[in-house]
Tab-separated table of C-alpha atoms in Angstrom:
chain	number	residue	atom	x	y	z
A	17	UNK	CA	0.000	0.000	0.000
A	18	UNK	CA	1.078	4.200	-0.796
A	19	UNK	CA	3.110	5.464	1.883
A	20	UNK	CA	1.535	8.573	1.199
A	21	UNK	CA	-1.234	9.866	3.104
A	22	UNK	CA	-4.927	10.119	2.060
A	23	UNK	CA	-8.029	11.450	2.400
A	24	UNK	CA	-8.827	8.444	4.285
A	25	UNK	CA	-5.663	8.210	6.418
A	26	UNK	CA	-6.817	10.058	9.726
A	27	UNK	CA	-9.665	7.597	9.865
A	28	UNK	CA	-8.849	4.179	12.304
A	29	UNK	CA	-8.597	0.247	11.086
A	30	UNK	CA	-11.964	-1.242	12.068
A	31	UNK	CA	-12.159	-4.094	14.475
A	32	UNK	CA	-14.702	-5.953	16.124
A	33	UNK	CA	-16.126	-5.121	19.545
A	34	UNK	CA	-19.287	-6.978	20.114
A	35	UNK	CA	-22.508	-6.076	20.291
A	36	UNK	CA	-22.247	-4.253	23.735
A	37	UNK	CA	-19.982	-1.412	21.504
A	38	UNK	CA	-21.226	2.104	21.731
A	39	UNK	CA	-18.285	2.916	19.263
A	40	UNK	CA	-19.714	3.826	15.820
A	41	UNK	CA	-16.089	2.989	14.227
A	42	UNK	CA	-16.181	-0.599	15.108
A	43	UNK	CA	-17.941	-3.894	14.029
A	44	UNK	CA	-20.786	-4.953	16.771
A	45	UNK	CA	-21.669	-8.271	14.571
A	46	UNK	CA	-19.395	-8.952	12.130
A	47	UNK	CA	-16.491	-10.881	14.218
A	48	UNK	CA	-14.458	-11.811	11.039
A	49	UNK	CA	-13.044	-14.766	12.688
A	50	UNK	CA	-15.757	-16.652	14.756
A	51	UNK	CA	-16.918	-20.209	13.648
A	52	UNK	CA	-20.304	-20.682	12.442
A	53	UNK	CA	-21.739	-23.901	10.604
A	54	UNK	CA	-18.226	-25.072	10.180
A	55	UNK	CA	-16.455	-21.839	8.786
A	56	UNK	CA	-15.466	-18.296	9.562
A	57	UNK	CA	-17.604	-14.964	8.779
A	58	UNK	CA	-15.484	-13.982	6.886
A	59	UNK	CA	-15.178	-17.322	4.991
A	60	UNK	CA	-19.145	-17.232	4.713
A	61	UNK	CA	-19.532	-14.106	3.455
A	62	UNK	CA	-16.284	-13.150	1.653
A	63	UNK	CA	-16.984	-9.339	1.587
A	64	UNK	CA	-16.033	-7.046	-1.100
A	65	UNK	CA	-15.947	-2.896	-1.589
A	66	UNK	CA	-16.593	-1.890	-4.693
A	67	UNK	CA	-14.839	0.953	-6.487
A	68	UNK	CA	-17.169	2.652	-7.837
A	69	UNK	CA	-19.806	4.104	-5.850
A	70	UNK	CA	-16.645	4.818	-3.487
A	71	UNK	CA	-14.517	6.399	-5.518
A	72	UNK	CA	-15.663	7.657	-8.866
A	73	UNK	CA	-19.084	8.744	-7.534
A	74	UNK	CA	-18.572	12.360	-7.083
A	75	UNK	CA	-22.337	12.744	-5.320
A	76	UNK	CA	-23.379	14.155	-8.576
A	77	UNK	CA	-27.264	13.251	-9.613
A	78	UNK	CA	-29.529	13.881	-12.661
A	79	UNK	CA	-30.612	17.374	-11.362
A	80	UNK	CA	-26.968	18.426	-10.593
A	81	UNK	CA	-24.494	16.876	-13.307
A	82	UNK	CA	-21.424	18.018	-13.266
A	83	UNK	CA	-21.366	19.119	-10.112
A	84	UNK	CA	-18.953	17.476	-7.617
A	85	UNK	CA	-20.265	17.376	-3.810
A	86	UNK	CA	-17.706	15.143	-2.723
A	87	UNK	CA	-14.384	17.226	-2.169
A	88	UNK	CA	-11.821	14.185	-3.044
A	89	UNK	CA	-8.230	14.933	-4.249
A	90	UNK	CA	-8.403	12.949	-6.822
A	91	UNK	CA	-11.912	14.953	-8.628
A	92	UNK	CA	-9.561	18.092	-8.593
A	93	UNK	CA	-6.465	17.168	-10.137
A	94	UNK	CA	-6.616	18.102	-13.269
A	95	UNK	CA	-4.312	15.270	-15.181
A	96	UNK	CA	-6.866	12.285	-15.709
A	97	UNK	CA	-4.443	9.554	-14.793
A	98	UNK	CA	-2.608	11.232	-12.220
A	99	UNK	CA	-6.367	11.535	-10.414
A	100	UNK	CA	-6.342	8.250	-10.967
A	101	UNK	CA	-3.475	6.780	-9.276
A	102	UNK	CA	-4.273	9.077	-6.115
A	103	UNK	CA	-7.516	7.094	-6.242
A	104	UNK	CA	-5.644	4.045	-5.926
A	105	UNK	CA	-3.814	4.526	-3.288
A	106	UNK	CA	-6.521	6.025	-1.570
A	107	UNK	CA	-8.985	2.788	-2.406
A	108	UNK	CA	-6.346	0.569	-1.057
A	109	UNK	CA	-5.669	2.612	1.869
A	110	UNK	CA	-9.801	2.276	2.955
A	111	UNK	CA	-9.547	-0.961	1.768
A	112	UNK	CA	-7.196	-1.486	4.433
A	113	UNK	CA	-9.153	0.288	7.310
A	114	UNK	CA	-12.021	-1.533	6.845
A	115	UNK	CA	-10.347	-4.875	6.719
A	116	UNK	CA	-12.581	-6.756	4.299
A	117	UNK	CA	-10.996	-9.147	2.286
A	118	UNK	CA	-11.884	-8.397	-1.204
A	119	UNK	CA	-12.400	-5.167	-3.799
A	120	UNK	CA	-14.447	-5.517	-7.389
A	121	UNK	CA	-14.147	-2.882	-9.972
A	122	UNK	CA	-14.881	-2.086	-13.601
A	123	UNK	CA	-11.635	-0.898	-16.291
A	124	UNK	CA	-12.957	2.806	-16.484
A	125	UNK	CA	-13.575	3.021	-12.561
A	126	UNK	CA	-9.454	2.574	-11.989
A	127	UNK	CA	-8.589	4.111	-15.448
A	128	UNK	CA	-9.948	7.133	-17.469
A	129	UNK	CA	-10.763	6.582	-21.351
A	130	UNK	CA	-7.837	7.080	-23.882
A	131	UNK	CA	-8.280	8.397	-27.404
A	132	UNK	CA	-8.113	4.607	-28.381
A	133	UNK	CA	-8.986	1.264	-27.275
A	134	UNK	CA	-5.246	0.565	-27.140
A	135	UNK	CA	-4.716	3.746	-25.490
A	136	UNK	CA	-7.121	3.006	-23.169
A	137	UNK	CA	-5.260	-0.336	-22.494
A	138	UNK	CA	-1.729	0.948	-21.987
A	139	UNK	CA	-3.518	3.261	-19.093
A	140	UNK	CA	-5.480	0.879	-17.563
A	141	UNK	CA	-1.831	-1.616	-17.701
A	142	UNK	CA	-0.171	0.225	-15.641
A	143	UNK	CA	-2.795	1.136	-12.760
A	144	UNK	CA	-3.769	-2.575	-12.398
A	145	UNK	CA	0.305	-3.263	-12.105
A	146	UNK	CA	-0.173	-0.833	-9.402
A	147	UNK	CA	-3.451	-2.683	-8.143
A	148	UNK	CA	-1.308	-5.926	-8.477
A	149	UNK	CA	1.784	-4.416	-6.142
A	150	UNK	CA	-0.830	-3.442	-3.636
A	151	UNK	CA	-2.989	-7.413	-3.820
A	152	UNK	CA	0.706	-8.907	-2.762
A	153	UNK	CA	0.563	-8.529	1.060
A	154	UNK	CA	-2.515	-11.001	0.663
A	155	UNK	CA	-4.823	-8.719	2.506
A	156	UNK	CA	-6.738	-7.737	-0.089
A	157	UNK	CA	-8.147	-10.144	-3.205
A	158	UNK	CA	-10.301	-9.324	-6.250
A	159	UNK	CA	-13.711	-10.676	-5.959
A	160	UNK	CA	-14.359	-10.057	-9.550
A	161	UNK	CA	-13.284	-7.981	-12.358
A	162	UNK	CA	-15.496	-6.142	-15.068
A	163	UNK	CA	-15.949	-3.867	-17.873
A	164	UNK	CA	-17.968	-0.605	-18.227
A	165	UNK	CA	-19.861	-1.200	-21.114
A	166	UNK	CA	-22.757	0.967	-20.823
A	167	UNK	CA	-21.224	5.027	-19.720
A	168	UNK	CA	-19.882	5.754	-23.032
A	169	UNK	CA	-22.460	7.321	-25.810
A	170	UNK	CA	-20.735	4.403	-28.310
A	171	UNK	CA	-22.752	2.149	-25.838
A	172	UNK	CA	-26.734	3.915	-26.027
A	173	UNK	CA	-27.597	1.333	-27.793
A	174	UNK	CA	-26.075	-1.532	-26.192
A	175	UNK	CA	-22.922	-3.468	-26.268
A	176	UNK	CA	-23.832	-7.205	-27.656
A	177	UNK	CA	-26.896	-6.387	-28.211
A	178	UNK	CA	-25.946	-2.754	-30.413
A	179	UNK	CA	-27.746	-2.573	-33.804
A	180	UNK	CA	-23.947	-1.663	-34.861
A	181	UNK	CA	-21.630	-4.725	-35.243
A	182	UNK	CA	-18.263	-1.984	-35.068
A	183	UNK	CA	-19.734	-1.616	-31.522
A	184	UNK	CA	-20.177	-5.321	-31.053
A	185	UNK	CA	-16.448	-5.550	-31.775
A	186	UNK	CA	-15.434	-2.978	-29.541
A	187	UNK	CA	-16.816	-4.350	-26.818
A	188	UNK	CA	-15.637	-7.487	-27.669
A	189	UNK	CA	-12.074	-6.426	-27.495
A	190	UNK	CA	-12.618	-4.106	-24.125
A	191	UNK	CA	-14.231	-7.517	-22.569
A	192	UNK	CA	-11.231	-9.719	-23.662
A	193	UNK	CA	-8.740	-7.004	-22.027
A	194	UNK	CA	-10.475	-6.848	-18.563
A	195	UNK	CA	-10.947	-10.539	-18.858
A	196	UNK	CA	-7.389	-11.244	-18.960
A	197	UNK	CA	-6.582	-8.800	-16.459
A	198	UNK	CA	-9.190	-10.501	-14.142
A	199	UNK	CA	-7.084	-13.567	-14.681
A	200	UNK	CA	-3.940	-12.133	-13.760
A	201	UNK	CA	-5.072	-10.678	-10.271
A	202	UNK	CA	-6.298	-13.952	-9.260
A	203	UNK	CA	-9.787	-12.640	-9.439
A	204	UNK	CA	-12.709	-15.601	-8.669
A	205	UNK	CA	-15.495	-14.210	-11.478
A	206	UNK	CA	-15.750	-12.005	-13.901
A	207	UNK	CA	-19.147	-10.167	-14.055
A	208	UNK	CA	-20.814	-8.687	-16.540
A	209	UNK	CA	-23.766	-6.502	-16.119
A	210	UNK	CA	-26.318	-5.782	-19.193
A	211	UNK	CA	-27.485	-1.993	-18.262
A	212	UNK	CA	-27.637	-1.419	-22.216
A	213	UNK	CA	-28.528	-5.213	-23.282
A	214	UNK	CA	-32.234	-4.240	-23.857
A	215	UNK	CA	-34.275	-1.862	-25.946
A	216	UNK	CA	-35.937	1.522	-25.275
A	217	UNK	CA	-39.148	0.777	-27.898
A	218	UNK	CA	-39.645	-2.335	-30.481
A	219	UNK	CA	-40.665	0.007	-32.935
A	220	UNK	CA	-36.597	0.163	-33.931
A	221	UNK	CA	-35.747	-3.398	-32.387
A	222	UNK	CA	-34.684	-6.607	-34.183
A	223	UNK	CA	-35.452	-8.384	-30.646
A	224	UNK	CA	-34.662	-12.160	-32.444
A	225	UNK	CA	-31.023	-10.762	-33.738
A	226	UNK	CA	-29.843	-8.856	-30.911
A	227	UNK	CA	-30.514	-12.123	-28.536
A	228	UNK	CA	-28.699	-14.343	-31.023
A	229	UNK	CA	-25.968	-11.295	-30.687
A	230	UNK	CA	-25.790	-11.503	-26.771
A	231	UNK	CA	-26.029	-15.190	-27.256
A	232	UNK	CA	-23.063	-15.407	-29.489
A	233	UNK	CA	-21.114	-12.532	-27.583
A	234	UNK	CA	-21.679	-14.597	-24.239
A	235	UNK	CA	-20.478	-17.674	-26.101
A	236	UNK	CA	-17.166	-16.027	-26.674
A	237	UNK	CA	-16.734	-14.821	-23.294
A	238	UNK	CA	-16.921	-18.152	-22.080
A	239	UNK	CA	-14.302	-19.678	-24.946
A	240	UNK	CA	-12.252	-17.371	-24.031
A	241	UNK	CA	-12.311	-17.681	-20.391
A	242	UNK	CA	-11.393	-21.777	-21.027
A	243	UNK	CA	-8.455	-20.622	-23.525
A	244	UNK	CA	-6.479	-18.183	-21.365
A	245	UNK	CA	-7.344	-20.340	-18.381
A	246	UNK	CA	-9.389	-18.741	-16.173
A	247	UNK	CA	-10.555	-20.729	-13.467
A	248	UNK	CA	-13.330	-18.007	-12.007
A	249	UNK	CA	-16.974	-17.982	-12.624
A	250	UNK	CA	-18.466	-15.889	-15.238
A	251	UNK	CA	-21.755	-14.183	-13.890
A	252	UNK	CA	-24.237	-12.441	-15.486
A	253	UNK	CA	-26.454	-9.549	-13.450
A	254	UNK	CA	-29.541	-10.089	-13.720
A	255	UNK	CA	-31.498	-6.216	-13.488
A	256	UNK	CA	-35.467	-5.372	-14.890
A	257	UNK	CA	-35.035	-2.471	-16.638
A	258	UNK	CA	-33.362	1.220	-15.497
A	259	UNK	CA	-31.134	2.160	-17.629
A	260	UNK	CA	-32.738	0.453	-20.644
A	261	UNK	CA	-36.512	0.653	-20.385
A	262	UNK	CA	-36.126	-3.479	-20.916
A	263	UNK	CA	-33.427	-5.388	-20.470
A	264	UNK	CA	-32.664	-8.909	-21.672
A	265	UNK	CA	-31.467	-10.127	-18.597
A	266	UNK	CA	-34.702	-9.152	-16.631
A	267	UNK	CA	-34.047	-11.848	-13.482
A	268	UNK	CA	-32.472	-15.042	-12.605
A	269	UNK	CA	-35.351	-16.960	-14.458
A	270	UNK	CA	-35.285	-15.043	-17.574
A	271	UNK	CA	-30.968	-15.555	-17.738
A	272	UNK	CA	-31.727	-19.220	-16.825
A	273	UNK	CA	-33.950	-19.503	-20.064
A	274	UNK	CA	-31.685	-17.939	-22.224
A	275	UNK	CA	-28.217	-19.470	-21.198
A	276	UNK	CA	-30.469	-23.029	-22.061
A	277	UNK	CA	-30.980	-21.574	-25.488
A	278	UNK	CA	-27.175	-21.099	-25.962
A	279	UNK	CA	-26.266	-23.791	-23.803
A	280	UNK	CA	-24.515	-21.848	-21.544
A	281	UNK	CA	-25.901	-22.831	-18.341
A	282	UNK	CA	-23.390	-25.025	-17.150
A	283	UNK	CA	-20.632	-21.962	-17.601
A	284	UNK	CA	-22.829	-19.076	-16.014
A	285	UNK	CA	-23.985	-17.882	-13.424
A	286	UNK	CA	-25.752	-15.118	-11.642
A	287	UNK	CA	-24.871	-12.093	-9.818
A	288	UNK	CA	-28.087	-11.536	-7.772
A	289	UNK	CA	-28.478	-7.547	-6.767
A	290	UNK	CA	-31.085	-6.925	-3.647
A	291	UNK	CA	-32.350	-3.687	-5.501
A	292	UNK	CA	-32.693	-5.230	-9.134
A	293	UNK	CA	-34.358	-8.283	-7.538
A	294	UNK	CA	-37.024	-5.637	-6.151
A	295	UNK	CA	-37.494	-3.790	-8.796
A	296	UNK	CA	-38.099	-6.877	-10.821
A	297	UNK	CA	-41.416	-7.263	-8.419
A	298	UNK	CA	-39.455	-10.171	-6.828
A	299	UNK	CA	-38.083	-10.701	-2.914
A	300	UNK	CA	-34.647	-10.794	-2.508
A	301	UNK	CA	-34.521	-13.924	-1.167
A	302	UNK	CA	-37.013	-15.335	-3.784
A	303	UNK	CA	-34.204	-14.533	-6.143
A	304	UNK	CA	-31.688	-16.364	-4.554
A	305	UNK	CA	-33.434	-19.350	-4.291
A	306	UNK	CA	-34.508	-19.638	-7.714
A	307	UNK	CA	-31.161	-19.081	-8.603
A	308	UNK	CA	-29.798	-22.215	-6.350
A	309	UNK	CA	-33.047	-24.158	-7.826
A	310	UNK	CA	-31.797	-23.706	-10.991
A	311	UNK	CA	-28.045	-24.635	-10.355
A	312	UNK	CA	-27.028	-20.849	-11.688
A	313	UNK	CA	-26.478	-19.383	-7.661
A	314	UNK	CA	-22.823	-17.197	-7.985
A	315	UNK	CA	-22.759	-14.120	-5.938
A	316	UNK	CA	-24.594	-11.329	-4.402
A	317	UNK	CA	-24.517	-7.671	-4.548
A	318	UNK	CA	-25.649	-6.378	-0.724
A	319	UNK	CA	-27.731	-2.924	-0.961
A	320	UNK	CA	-31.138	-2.010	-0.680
A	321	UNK	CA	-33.647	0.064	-2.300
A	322	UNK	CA	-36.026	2.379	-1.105
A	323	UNK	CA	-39.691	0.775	-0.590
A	324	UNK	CA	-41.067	4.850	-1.461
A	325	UNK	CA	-38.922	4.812	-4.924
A	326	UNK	CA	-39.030	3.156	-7.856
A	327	UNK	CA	-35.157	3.485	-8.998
A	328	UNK	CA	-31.997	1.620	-8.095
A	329	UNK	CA	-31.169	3.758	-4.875
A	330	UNK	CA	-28.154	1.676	-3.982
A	331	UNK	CA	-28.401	1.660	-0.487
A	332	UNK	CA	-26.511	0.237	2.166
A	333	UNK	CA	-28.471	-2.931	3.584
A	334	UNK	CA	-29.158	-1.571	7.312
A	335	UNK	CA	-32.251	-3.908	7.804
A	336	UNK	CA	-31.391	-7.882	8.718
A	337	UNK	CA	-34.315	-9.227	9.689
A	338	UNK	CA	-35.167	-8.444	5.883
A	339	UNK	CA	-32.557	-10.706	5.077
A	340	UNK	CA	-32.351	-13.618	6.985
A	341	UNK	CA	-34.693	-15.367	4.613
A	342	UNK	CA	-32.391	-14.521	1.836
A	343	UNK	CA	-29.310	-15.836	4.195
A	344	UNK	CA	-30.918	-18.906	5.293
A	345	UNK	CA	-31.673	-20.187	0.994
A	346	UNK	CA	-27.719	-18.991	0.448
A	347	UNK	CA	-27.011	-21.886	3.631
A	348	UNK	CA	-28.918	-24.376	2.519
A	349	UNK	CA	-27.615	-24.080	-1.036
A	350	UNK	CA	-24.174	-25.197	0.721
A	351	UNK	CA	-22.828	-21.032	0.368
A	352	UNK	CA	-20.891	-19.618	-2.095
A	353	UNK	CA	-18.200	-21.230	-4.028
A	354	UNK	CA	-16.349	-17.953	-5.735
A	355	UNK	CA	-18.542	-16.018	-5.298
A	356	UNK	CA	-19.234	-13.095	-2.416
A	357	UNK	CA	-21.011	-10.366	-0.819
A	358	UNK	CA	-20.323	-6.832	-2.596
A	359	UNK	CA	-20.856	-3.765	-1.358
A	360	UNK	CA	-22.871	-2.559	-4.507
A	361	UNK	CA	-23.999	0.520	-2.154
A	362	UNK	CA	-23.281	4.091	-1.857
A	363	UNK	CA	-23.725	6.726	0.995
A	364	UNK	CA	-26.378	9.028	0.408
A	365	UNK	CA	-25.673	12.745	-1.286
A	366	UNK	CA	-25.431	14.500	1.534
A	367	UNK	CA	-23.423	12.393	3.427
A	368	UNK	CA	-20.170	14.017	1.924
A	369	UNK	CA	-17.154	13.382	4.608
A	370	UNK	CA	-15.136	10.397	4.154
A	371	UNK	CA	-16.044	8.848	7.157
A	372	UNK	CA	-19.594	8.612	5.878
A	373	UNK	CA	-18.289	6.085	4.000
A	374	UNK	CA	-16.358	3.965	6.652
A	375	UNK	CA	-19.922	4.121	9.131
A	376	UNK	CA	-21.713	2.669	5.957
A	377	UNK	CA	-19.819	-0.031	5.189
A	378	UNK	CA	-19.359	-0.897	8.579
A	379	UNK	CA	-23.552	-0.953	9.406
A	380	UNK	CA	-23.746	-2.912	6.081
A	381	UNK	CA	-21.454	-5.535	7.154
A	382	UNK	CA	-22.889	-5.637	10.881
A	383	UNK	CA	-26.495	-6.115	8.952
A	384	UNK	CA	-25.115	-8.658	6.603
A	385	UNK	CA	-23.604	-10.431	9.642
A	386	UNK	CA	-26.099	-9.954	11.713
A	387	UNK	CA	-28.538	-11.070	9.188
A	388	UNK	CA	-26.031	-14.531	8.416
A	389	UNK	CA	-26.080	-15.487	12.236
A	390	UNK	CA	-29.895	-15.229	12.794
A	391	UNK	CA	-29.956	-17.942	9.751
A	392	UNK	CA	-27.682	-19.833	10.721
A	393	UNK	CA	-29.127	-20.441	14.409
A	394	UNK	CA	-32.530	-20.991	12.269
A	395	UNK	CA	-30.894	-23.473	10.243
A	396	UNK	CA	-29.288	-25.145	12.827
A	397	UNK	CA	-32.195	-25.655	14.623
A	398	UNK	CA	-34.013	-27.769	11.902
A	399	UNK	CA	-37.418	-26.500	12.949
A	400	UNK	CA	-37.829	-24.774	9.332
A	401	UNK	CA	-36.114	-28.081	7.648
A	402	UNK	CA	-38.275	-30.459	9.526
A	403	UNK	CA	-41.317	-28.387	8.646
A	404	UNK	CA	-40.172	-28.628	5.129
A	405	UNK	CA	-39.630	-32.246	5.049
A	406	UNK	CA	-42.749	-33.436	6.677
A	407	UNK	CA	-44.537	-31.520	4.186
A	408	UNK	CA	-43.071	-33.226	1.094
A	409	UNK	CA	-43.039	-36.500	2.843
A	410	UNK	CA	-45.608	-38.030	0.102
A	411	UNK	CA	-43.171	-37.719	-2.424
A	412	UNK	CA	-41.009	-40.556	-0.926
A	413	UNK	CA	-43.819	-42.348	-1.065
A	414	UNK	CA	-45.349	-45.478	-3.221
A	415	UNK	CA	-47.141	-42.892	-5.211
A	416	UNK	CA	-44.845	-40.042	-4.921
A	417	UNK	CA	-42.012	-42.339	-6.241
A	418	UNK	CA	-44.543	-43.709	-9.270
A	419	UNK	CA	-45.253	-40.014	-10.315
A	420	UNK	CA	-41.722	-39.483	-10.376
A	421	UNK	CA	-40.312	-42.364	-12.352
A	422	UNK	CA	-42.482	-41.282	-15.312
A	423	UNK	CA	-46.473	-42.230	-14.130
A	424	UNK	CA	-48.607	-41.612	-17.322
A	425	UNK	CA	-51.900	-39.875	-16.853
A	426	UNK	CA	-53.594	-43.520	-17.530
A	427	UNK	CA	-51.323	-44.651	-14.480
A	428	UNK	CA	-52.536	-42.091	-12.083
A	429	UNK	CA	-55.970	-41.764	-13.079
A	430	UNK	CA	-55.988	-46.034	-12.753
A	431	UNK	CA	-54.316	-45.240	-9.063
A	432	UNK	CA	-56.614	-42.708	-8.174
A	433	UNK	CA	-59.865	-44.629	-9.081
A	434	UNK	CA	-59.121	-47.825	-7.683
A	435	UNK	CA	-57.665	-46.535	-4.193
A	436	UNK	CA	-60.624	-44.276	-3.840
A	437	UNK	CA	-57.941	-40.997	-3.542
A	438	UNK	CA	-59.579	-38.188	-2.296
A	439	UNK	CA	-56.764	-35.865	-1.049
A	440	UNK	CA	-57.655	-33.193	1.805
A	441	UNK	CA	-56.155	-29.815	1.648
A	442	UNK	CA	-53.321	-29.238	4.393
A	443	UNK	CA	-52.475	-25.878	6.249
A	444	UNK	CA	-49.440	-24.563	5.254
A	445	UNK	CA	-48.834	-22.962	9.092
A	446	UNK	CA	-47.544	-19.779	7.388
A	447	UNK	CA	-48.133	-17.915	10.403
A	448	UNK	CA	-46.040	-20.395	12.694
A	449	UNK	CA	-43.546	-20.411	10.322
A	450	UNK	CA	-43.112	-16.561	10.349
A	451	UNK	CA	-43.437	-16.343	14.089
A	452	UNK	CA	-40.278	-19.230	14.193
A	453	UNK	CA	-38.455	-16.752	12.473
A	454	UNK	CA	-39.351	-13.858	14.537
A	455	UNK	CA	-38.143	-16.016	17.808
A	456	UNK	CA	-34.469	-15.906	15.522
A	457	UNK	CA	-34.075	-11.945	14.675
């Protein structure tokens, strides 16, 4: 890490005090090192800060572009890729205060644009050599890597999906650059995220050819990944709409569907954001176990939204009992294998000190935590499970094993007539089930 100091240098290294803590600088529920269901926290949730809300979000929004709220050094030095390598070291230096294992970014978060793609490259080279210098101590690993696809105007229109195969190709070769990068810092996925993969108005829309196009442009992710040997996951991010007014990706269903049409779903998976999965009309945790259902379960980004807005608010996750459902379908699915819990989350616009940001990562983490623990005590107390079980009990039955070996409809209807089957409906004890929960949170 820079020697030098930074805007976040005065602040203190975060550690864990309990719950008893008054201190708003330290972790009350996320003790990075205690044992739970076999494994650390920190090994259950492997948490990540992202760069971008952090540090390229200048607290600007659509009624004041342009205008920078946050006072960082790096948003007043005029030389683009001087800016940037203060950012770096500054990252890396609140990296290392809030001790979290892993960082994600995308190429034009640690690098400004070039005149050219290879331009572009040779800038981006040298700041992730930087990044790389900075990963060796081991303290801090790459969750996943990614490219911005959807900022630049070349991009309106999509990126696989853009009526303009020139801008197909570009994105092409800005995906194959980050890719490889991803690779070389040891990253565990690569993500990418489909803001512009969906159309404004089918009035100007070859819908059939621009899914063939994200097909085929998916495909070649994937070959590539195999050829330079990458051994992360490649995740997709599933999101409704916002910026696009629909995007092809909508939720984990919809990606499940098409990755079968390409035969792709045995080399993706998702990326499950709290806020997209709401404003898809779906519960967070409804997302996550479809997801696991479906065999396509990678990682998580943690925020929230607002329930009074309809827009991706990125919040920081501050509610757990909200998410212990969602934490107790990630534990039954066995956890995550590369993937992790990002930080996809930004401090409100007002909230323009730097140690804003330090107090919200460090409630997100303490809900996330929090959230995790309450699950896990659930889970390990098999009163949900047994519930479960008993209820599908008739499928390990005579006739539940019939039905499921391939019973025609002459079979059953035979079955049904000569036993004299007359099934009675069976409460679901909803309301015992939720107040279980409640005696958890």
């Amino acid at each position: 890490m820079s020697s030098a100091p930074s805007v976040y240098s005065d602040l203190p290294v975060v550690a864990y005090e309990g719950p008893q803590s008054t201190n708003p600088l330290a972790y009350r529920w996320y003790d990075a090192n205690r044992v739970v269901l076999g494994k650390t926290l920190a090994e259950h949730l492997r948490p990540a800060v992202c760069y971008w809300h952090n540090f390229c979000w200048k607290g600007e929004d659509v009624f004041g572009l342009g205008n920078t709220v946050f006072q960082r050094p790096w948003f007043n030095e005029a030389d683009p890729v001087k800016a940037a390598y203060l950012k770096l070291d500054a990252a890396f230096d609140f990296f290392g205060k809030l001790g979290l294992p892993y960082w994600c970014f995308h190429d034009r978060d640690v690098a400004p644009e070039g005149a050219t793609l290879a331009e572009s490259n040779r800038i981006l080279d040298g700041l992730l050599e930087a990044a790389a210098k900075k990963m060796q101590d081991g303290k801090v690993q790459l969750l996943w890597g990614t490219a911005n696809l959807f900022s630049h105007g070349r991009f309106m229109s999509g990126a696989a999906t853009n009526p303009d195969p020139e801008v197909y190709a570009y994105a092409a070769a800005q995906v194959k650059h980050v890719l490889e990068w991803t690779n070389r810092l040891g990253g565990a996925n690569y993500v990418l995220w489909g803001g512009r993969e969906g159309y404004e108005t089918l009035l100007n829309t070859n819908l059939k050819r621009e899914m063939a196009n994200y097909g085929r442009f998916l495909t070649s992710v994937v070959e590539h990944k195999h050829k330079i040997g990458f051994k992360g996951t490649i995740l997709i991010e599933p999101k409704p709409q916002e910026p696009t007014k629909h995007q092809y990706d909508y939720d984990s269903a919809t990606v499940y569907g098409f990755l079968k049409t390409y035969g792709l779903e045995n080399e993706v998976k998702v990326n499950i954001e709290v806020n997209h999965a709401t404003l898809a009309g779906h519960s967070f945790e409804h997302e996550v176990a479809t997801a696991c259902a479906l065999g396509i379960f990678g990682s998580l980004d943690a925020n929230r939204g607002d329930e009074q807005l309809g827009w991706d608010t990125d919040q920081f996750p501050n509610n757990h009992v909200q998410l212990v459902p969602a934490m107790l379908e990630l534990i039954r699915a066995g956890g995550y294998t590369t993937g992790g819990t990002n930080f996809d989350a930004k401090v409100r616009r007002q909230s323009i000190d730097p140690i804003d940001q330090l107090e919200g990562h460090i409630g997100g983490m303490d809900t996330m935590a929090r959230a995790f623990l309450a699950a896990a005590a659930l889970y390990e107390s098999g009163q949900l499970e047994k519930v479960v079980a008993d209820r599908y009990a008739g499928w390990e039955s005579d006739l539940g094993k019939k039905i499921a070996g391939g019973a025609s409809l002459d079979d059953l209807a035979s079955l049904v007539h000569a036993q004299g089957i007359s099934p009675a409906p069976r409460s679901g004890r909803q309301e015992r089930l939720e107040n279980i929960v409640n005696n958890f949170v």
